[in-house]
């Protein structure tokens, strides 16, 4: 149709996601989103909804993109749970090292910003943030861990994974981050070693 601007939704959502990731929800204005996406405010509202709706779409996009990578890494946990957990961490380390994305983790950053979010958005952030633990627990159980140990290690690995993003943002070197992963993976390998 004449006069109607066309845009690629994936490109626009990626640009908005990066803006929220870089600045956080509270410090991202509609003008920032307009600059990032190339859409004017009315186009953002008519095509993407209000700021909360757009933020939720970006969170879901982030969770789907990285969740698929985490799932792929853990998919062979039944054969080699230690290597699968190392591959899980490699997803995070790869994201931290990627110059095309901001430092840190959009999910962790959003959880920290929960007081500034509407109740519905805060609840969705908490829900998405909580996906790591059951994902890890399922993989560890497939790798032969008991329910209790799988739960404990899932909580620990998820916590270490989030700390990598924070430490990366704070300037820790790739070697320091890898050393943190090595300690966790070594502890997992010891826990999985048969007694005797």
PDB file of C-alpha atoms in Angstrom:
ATOM      1  CA  UNK A   1       0.000   0.000   0.000  1.00  0.00           C
ATOM      2  CA  UNK A   2       1.246   3.430  -0.886  1.00  0.00           C
ATOM      3  CA  UNK A   3       2.500   5.472   2.021  1.00  0.00           C
ATOM      4  CA  UNK A   4       2.654   2.551   4.459  1.00  0.00           C
ATOM      5  CA  UNK A   5       6.135   1.850   5.784  1.00  0.00           C
ATOM      6  CA  UNK A   6       7.246  -1.744   5.732  1.00  0.00           C
ATOM      7  CA  UNK A   7       9.777  -3.177   8.159  1.00  0.00           C
ATOM      8  CA  UNK A   8      11.234  -6.521   9.069  1.00  0.00           C
ATOM      9  CA  UNK A   9       9.748  -7.576  12.417  1.00  0.00           C
ATOM     10  CA  UNK A  10      12.737  -9.764  13.363  1.00  0.00           C
ATOM     11  CA  UNK A  11      15.158  -6.890  12.778  1.00  0.00           C
ATOM     12  CA  UNK A  12      13.003  -4.490  14.769  1.00  0.00           C
ATOM     13  CA  UNK A  13      12.572  -6.907  17.687  1.00  0.00           C
ATOM     14  CA  UNK A  14      16.297  -7.640  17.761  1.00  0.00           C
ATOM     15  CA  UNK A  15      17.060  -3.910  17.838  1.00  0.00           C
ATOM     16  CA  UNK A  16      14.570  -3.341  20.658  1.00  0.00           C
ATOM     17  CA  UNK A  17      15.921  -6.339  22.575  1.00  0.00           C
ATOM     18  CA  UNK A  18      19.474  -4.994  22.314  1.00  0.00           C
ATOM     19  CA  UNK A  19      18.294  -1.573  23.507  1.00  0.00           C
ATOM     20  CA  UNK A  20      16.574  -3.040  26.576  1.00  0.00           C
ATOM     21  CA  UNK A  21      19.585  -5.282  27.187  1.00  0.00           C
ATOM     22  CA  UNK A  22      22.044  -2.400  26.934  1.00  0.00           C
ATOM     23  CA  UNK A  23      20.135   0.138  29.052  1.00  0.00           C
ATOM     24  CA  UNK A  24      17.634  -1.869  31.074  1.00  0.00           C
ATOM     25  CA  UNK A  25      13.875  -1.468  31.133  1.00  0.00           C
ATOM     26  CA  UNK A  26      13.688   1.636  33.341  1.00  0.00           C
ATOM     27  CA  UNK A  27      16.384   3.540  31.441  1.00  0.00           C
ATOM     28  CA  UNK A  28      14.984   2.751  27.999  1.00  0.00           C
ATOM     29  CA  UNK A  29      12.586   5.410  26.765  1.00  0.00           C
ATOM     30  CA  UNK A  30      10.246   5.251  23.803  1.00  0.00           C
ATOM     31  CA  UNK A  31      12.587   7.721  22.094  1.00  0.00           C
ATOM     32  CA  UNK A  32      15.454   5.254  22.644  1.00  0.00           C
ATOM     33  CA  UNK A  33      13.344   2.466  21.171  1.00  0.00           C
ATOM     34  CA  UNK A  34      12.411   4.694  18.246  1.00  0.00           C
ATOM     35  CA  UNK A  35      16.071   5.436  17.520  1.00  0.00           C
ATOM     36  CA  UNK A  36      17.060   1.779  17.923  1.00  0.00           C
ATOM     37  CA  UNK A  37      14.309   0.375  15.720  1.00  0.00           C
ATOM     38  CA  UNK A  38      13.963   3.192  13.199  1.00  0.00           C
ATOM     39  CA  UNK A  39      10.221   3.334  13.904  1.00  0.00           C
ATOM     40  CA  UNK A  40       8.400   6.397  15.121  1.00  0.00           C
ATOM     41  CA  UNK A  41       6.464   6.235  18.375  1.00  0.00           C
ATOM     42  CA  UNK A  42       3.096   5.740  16.713  1.00  0.00           C
ATOM     43  CA  UNK A  43       4.477   2.868  14.623  1.00  0.00           C
ATOM     44  CA  UNK A  44       5.889   1.248  17.752  1.00  0.00           C
ATOM     45  CA  UNK A  45       2.501   1.486  19.470  1.00  0.00           C
ATOM     46  CA  UNK A  46       0.494   0.316  16.472  1.00  0.00           C
ATOM     47  CA  UNK A  47       2.843  -2.531  15.483  1.00  0.00           C
ATOM     48  CA  UNK A  48       4.439  -3.625  18.744  1.00  0.00           C
ATOM     49  CA  UNK A  49       2.240  -2.328  21.553  1.00  0.00           C
ATOM     50  CA  UNK A  50       3.225  -0.245  24.546  1.00  0.00           C
ATOM     51  CA  UNK A  51       6.628  -0.411  26.259  1.00  0.00           C
ATOM     52  CA  UNK A  52       5.572  -3.312  28.501  1.00  0.00           C
ATOM     53  CA  UNK A  53       4.244  -5.341  25.571  1.00  0.00           C
ATOM     54  CA  UNK A  54       7.407  -4.737  23.564  1.00  0.00           C
ATOM     55  CA  UNK A  55       9.609  -5.592  26.539  1.00  0.00           C
ATOM     56  CA  UNK A  56       7.739  -8.878  27.022  1.00  0.00           C
ATOM     57  CA  UNK A  57       8.215  -9.746  23.358  1.00  0.00           C
ATOM     58  CA  UNK A  58      11.925  -9.012  23.693  1.00  0.00           C
ATOM     59  CA  UNK A  59      12.239 -11.127  26.839  1.00  0.00           C
ATOM     60  CA  UNK A  60      10.481 -14.037  25.147  1.00  0.00           C
ATOM     61  CA  UNK A  61      12.736 -13.633  22.129  1.00  0.00           C
ATOM     62  CA  UNK A  62      15.847 -13.675  24.324  1.00  0.00           C
ATOM     63  CA  UNK A  63      14.613 -16.676  26.321  1.00  0.00           C
ATOM     64  CA  UNK A  64      13.781 -18.602  23.144  1.00  0.00           C
ATOM     65  CA  UNK A  65      17.052 -17.788  21.399  1.00  0.00           C
ATOM     66  CA  UNK A  66      19.358 -18.693  24.267  1.00  0.00           C
ATOM     67  CA  UNK A  67      17.052 -21.367  25.680  1.00  0.00           C
ATOM     68  CA  UNK A  68      17.307 -23.285  22.409  1.00  0.00           C
ATOM     69  CA  UNK A  69      21.106 -23.115  22.635  1.00  0.00           C
ATOM     70  CA  UNK A  70      21.078 -24.303  26.247  1.00  0.00           C
ATOM     71  CA  UNK A  71      18.697 -27.135  25.350  1.00  0.00           C
ATOM     72  CA  UNK A  72      20.944 -28.218  22.476  1.00  0.00           C
ATOM     73  CA  UNK A  73      23.980 -28.199  24.769  1.00  0.00           C
ATOM     74  CA  UNK A  74      22.223 -30.306  27.397  1.00  0.00           C
ATOM     75  CA  UNK A  75      20.518 -32.656  24.925  1.00  0.00           C
ATOM     76  CA  UNK A  76      23.252 -35.285  25.241  1.00  0.00           C
ATOM     77  CA  UNK A  77      23.439 -35.214  29.051  1.00  0.00           C
ATOM     78  CA  UNK A  78      22.310 -38.859  29.224  1.00  0.00           C
ATOM     79  CA  UNK A  79      25.503 -39.906  27.402  1.00  0.00           C
ATOM     80  CA  UNK A  80      27.944 -37.459  29.018  1.00  0.00           C
ATOM     81  CA  UNK A  81      26.466 -35.111  31.635  1.00  0.00           C
ATOM     82  CA  UNK A  82      29.795 -33.449  32.430  1.00  0.00           C
ATOM     83  CA  UNK A  83      30.481 -32.547  28.801  1.00  0.00           C
ATOM     84  CA  UNK A  84      26.855 -31.414  28.411  1.00  0.00           C
ATOM     85  CA  UNK A  85      27.140 -29.033  31.378  1.00  0.00           C
ATOM     86  CA  UNK A  86      30.435 -27.706  30.007  1.00  0.00           C
ATOM     87  CA  UNK A  87      28.664 -27.091  26.671  1.00  0.00           C
ATOM     88  CA  UNK A  88      25.866 -25.347  28.603  1.00  0.00           C
ATOM     89  CA  UNK A  89      28.430 -22.962  30.112  1.00  0.00           C
ATOM     90  CA  UNK A  90      30.013 -22.516  26.670  1.00  0.00           C
ATOM     91  CA  UNK A  91      26.739 -20.977  25.481  1.00  0.00           C
ATOM     92  CA  UNK A  92      27.029 -18.305  28.171  1.00  0.00           C
ATOM     93  CA  UNK A  93      30.751 -17.768  27.645  1.00  0.00           C
ATOM     94  CA  UNK A  94      30.135 -17.425  23.908  1.00  0.00           C
ATOM     95  CA  UNK A  95      27.418 -14.837  24.518  1.00  0.00           C
ATOM     96  CA  UNK A  96      29.695 -12.898  26.881  1.00  0.00           C
ATOM     97  CA  UNK A  97      32.475 -12.897  24.275  1.00  0.00           C
ATOM     98  CA  UNK A  98      30.157 -11.862  21.409  1.00  0.00           C
ATOM     99  CA  UNK A  99      30.863  -8.207  20.532  1.00  0.00           C
ATOM    100  CA  UNK A 100      27.501  -7.957  18.755  1.00  0.00           C
ATOM    101  CA  UNK A 101      25.521  -8.143  22.013  1.00  0.00           C
ATOM    102  CA  UNK A 102      25.713  -6.109  25.222  1.00  0.00           C
ATOM    103  CA  UNK A 103      27.507  -7.361  28.302  1.00  0.00           C
ATOM    104  CA  UNK A 104      25.637  -9.250  30.962  1.00  0.00           C
ATOM    105  CA  UNK A 105      22.359 -11.124  30.785  1.00  0.00           C
ATOM    106  CA  UNK A 106      19.031  -9.544  29.897  1.00  0.00           C
ATOM    107  CA  UNK A 107      17.205 -11.935  32.240  1.00  0.00           C
ATOM    108  CA  UNK A 108      19.424 -11.287  35.271  1.00  0.00           C
ATOM    109  CA  UNK A 109      19.318  -7.561  34.621  1.00  0.00           C
ATOM    110  CA  UNK A 110      15.520  -7.680  34.350  1.00  0.00           C
ATOM    111  CA  UNK A 111      15.158  -9.641  37.598  1.00  0.00           C
ATOM    112  CA  UNK A 112      17.215  -6.989  39.364  1.00  0.00           C
ATOM    113  CA  UNK A 113      14.906  -4.322  37.900  1.00  0.00           C
ATOM    114  CA  UNK A 114      11.721  -6.089  39.058  1.00  0.00           C
ATOM    115  CA  UNK A 115      10.716  -3.295  41.483  1.00  0.00           C
ATOM    116  CA  UNK A 116      10.488  -0.908  38.509  1.00  0.00           C
ATOM    117  CA  UNK A 117       8.363  -3.297  36.439  1.00  0.00           C
ATOM    118  CA  UNK A 118       4.616  -3.672  36.382  1.00  0.00           C
ATOM    119  CA  UNK A 119       3.425  -6.736  38.360  1.00  0.00           C
ATOM    120  CA  UNK A 120       2.583  -8.685  35.201  1.00  0.00           C
ATOM    121  CA  UNK A 121       5.958  -8.009  33.585  1.00  0.00           C
ATOM    122  CA  UNK A 122       7.808  -8.756  36.837  1.00  0.00           C
ATOM    123  CA  UNK A 123       5.989 -12.087  37.096  1.00  0.00           C
ATOM    124  CA  UNK A 124       6.934 -13.004  33.509  1.00  0.00           C
ATOM    125  CA  UNK A 125      10.577 -12.077  34.170  1.00  0.00           C
ATOM    126  CA  UNK A 126      10.607 -14.321  37.237  1.00  0.00           C
ATOM    127  CA  UNK A 127       9.022 -17.145  35.247  1.00  0.00           C
ATOM    128  CA  UNK A 128      11.554 -16.909  32.400  1.00  0.00           C
ATOM    129  CA  UNK A 129      14.473 -16.537  34.803  1.00  0.00           C
ATOM    130  CA  UNK A 130      13.363 -19.719  36.547  1.00  0.00           C
ATOM    131  CA  UNK A 131      13.605 -21.875  33.413  1.00  0.00           C
ATOM    132  CA  UNK A 132      17.283 -22.678  33.898  1.00  0.00           C
ATOM    133  CA  UNK A 133      16.910 -24.756  37.058  1.00  0.00           C
ATOM    134  CA  UNK A 134      14.383 -27.314  35.710  1.00  0.00           C
ATOM    135  CA  UNK A 135      16.267 -27.468  32.409  1.00  0.00           C
ATOM    136  CA  UNK A 136      19.459 -28.367  34.272  1.00  0.00           C
ATOM    137  CA  UNK A 137      17.742 -30.694  36.742  1.00  0.00           C
ATOM    138  CA  UNK A 138      16.193 -32.704  33.906  1.00  0.00           C
ATOM    139  CA  UNK A 139      19.561 -33.006  32.152  1.00  0.00           C
ATOM    140  CA  UNK A 140      21.383 -34.069  35.320  1.00  0.00           C
ATOM    141  CA  UNK A 141      18.754 -36.678  36.121  1.00  0.00           C
ATOM    142  CA  UNK A 142      19.107 -38.005  32.569  1.00  0.00           C
ATOM    143  CA  UNK A 143      22.837 -38.234  33.276  1.00  0.00           C
ATOM    144  CA  UNK A 144      22.230 -40.504  36.253  1.00  0.00           C
ATOM    145  CA  UNK A 145      22.052 -38.132  39.206  1.00  0.00           C
ATOM    146  CA  UNK A 146      19.589 -38.718  42.016  1.00  0.00           C
ATOM    147  CA  UNK A 147      16.659 -36.306  42.360  1.00  0.00           C
ATOM    148  CA  UNK A 148      18.135 -34.489  45.356  1.00  0.00           C
ATOM    149  CA  UNK A 149      21.624 -34.136  43.922  1.00  0.00           C
ATOM    150  CA  UNK A 150      20.247 -33.112  40.531  1.00  0.00           C
ATOM    151  CA  UNK A 151      18.197 -30.368  42.186  1.00  0.00           C
ATOM    152  CA  UNK A 152      21.140 -29.124  44.263  1.00  0.00           C
ATOM    153  CA  UNK A 153      23.507 -29.064  41.300  1.00  0.00           C
ATOM    154  CA  UNK A 154      20.872 -27.464  39.067  1.00  0.00           C
ATOM    155  CA  UNK A 155      20.487 -24.593  41.533  1.00  0.00           C
ATOM    156  CA  UNK A 156      24.264 -24.255  41.832  1.00  0.00           C
ATOM    157  CA  UNK A 157      24.960 -24.394  38.092  1.00  0.00           C
ATOM    158  CA  UNK A 158      22.196 -21.871  37.349  1.00  0.00           C
ATOM    159  CA  UNK A 159      23.652 -19.518  39.983  1.00  0.00           C
ATOM    160  CA  UNK A 160      27.178 -19.878  38.599  1.00  0.00           C
ATOM    161  CA  UNK A 161      25.862 -19.303  35.090  1.00  0.00           C
ATOM    162  CA  UNK A 162      24.230 -16.016  36.117  1.00  0.00           C
ATOM    163  CA  UNK A 163      27.345 -14.942  37.987  1.00  0.00           C
ATOM    164  CA  UNK A 164      29.395 -15.380  34.806  1.00  0.00           C
ATOM    165  CA  UNK A 165      27.281 -12.735  33.072  1.00  0.00           C
ATOM    166  CA  UNK A 166      27.642 -10.337  36.010  1.00  0.00           C
ATOM    167  CA  UNK A 167      31.375 -10.951  36.350  1.00  0.00           C
ATOM    168  CA  UNK A 168      31.855 -10.586  32.605  1.00  0.00           C
ATOM    169  CA  UNK A 169      30.107  -7.231  32.743  1.00  0.00           C
ATOM    170  CA  UNK A 170      32.351  -6.242  35.661  1.00  0.00           C
ATOM    171  CA  UNK A 171      35.466  -6.919  33.587  1.00  0.00           C
ATOM    172  CA  UNK A 172      36.566 -10.451  34.514  1.00  0.00           C
ATOM    173  CA  UNK A 173      38.776 -11.943  31.830  1.00  0.00           C
ATOM    174  CA  UNK A 174      37.733 -14.930  29.697  1.00  0.00           C
ATOM    175  CA  UNK A 175      40.393 -16.962  31.538  1.00  0.00           C
ATOM    176  CA  UNK A 176      38.899 -16.069  34.923  1.00  0.00           C
ATOM    177  CA  UNK A 177      35.407 -16.975  33.737  1.00  0.00           C
ATOM    178  CA  UNK A 178      36.656 -20.274  32.317  1.00  0.00           C
ATOM    179  CA  UNK A 179      38.354 -21.063  35.658  1.00  0.00           C
ATOM    180  CA  UNK A 180      35.012 -20.573  37.452  1.00  0.00           C
ATOM    181  CA  UNK A 181      33.372 -22.974  35.007  1.00  0.00           C
ATOM    182  CA  UNK A 182      36.191 -25.502  35.498  1.00  0.00           C
ATOM    183  CA  UNK A 183      35.672 -25.576  39.281  1.00  0.00           C
ATOM    184  CA  UNK A 184      31.941 -26.214  38.851  1.00  0.00           C
ATOM    185  CA  UNK A 185      32.386 -28.845  36.151  1.00  0.00           C
ATOM    186  CA  UNK A 186      35.085 -30.622  38.206  1.00  0.00           C
ATOM    187  CA  UNK A 187      32.757 -30.710  41.231  1.00  0.00           C
ATOM    188  CA  UNK A 188      30.025 -32.179  39.047  1.00  0.00           C
ATOM    189  CA  UNK A 189      32.384 -34.826  37.674  1.00  0.00           C
ATOM    190  CA  UNK A 190      33.345 -35.839  41.235  1.00  0.00           C
ATOM    191  CA  UNK A 191      29.699 -36.027  42.282  1.00  0.00           C
ATOM    192  CA  UNK A 192      28.900 -38.289  39.322  1.00  0.00           C
ATOM    193  CA  UNK A 193      31.896 -40.584  39.870  1.00  0.00           C
ATOM    194  CA  UNK A 194      30.750 -43.963  41.168  1.00  0.00           C
ATOM    195  CA  UNK A 195      31.704 -44.641  44.793  1.00  0.00           C
ATOM    196  CA  UNK A 196      34.849 -46.716  45.154  1.00  0.00           C
TER     197      UNK A 196
END
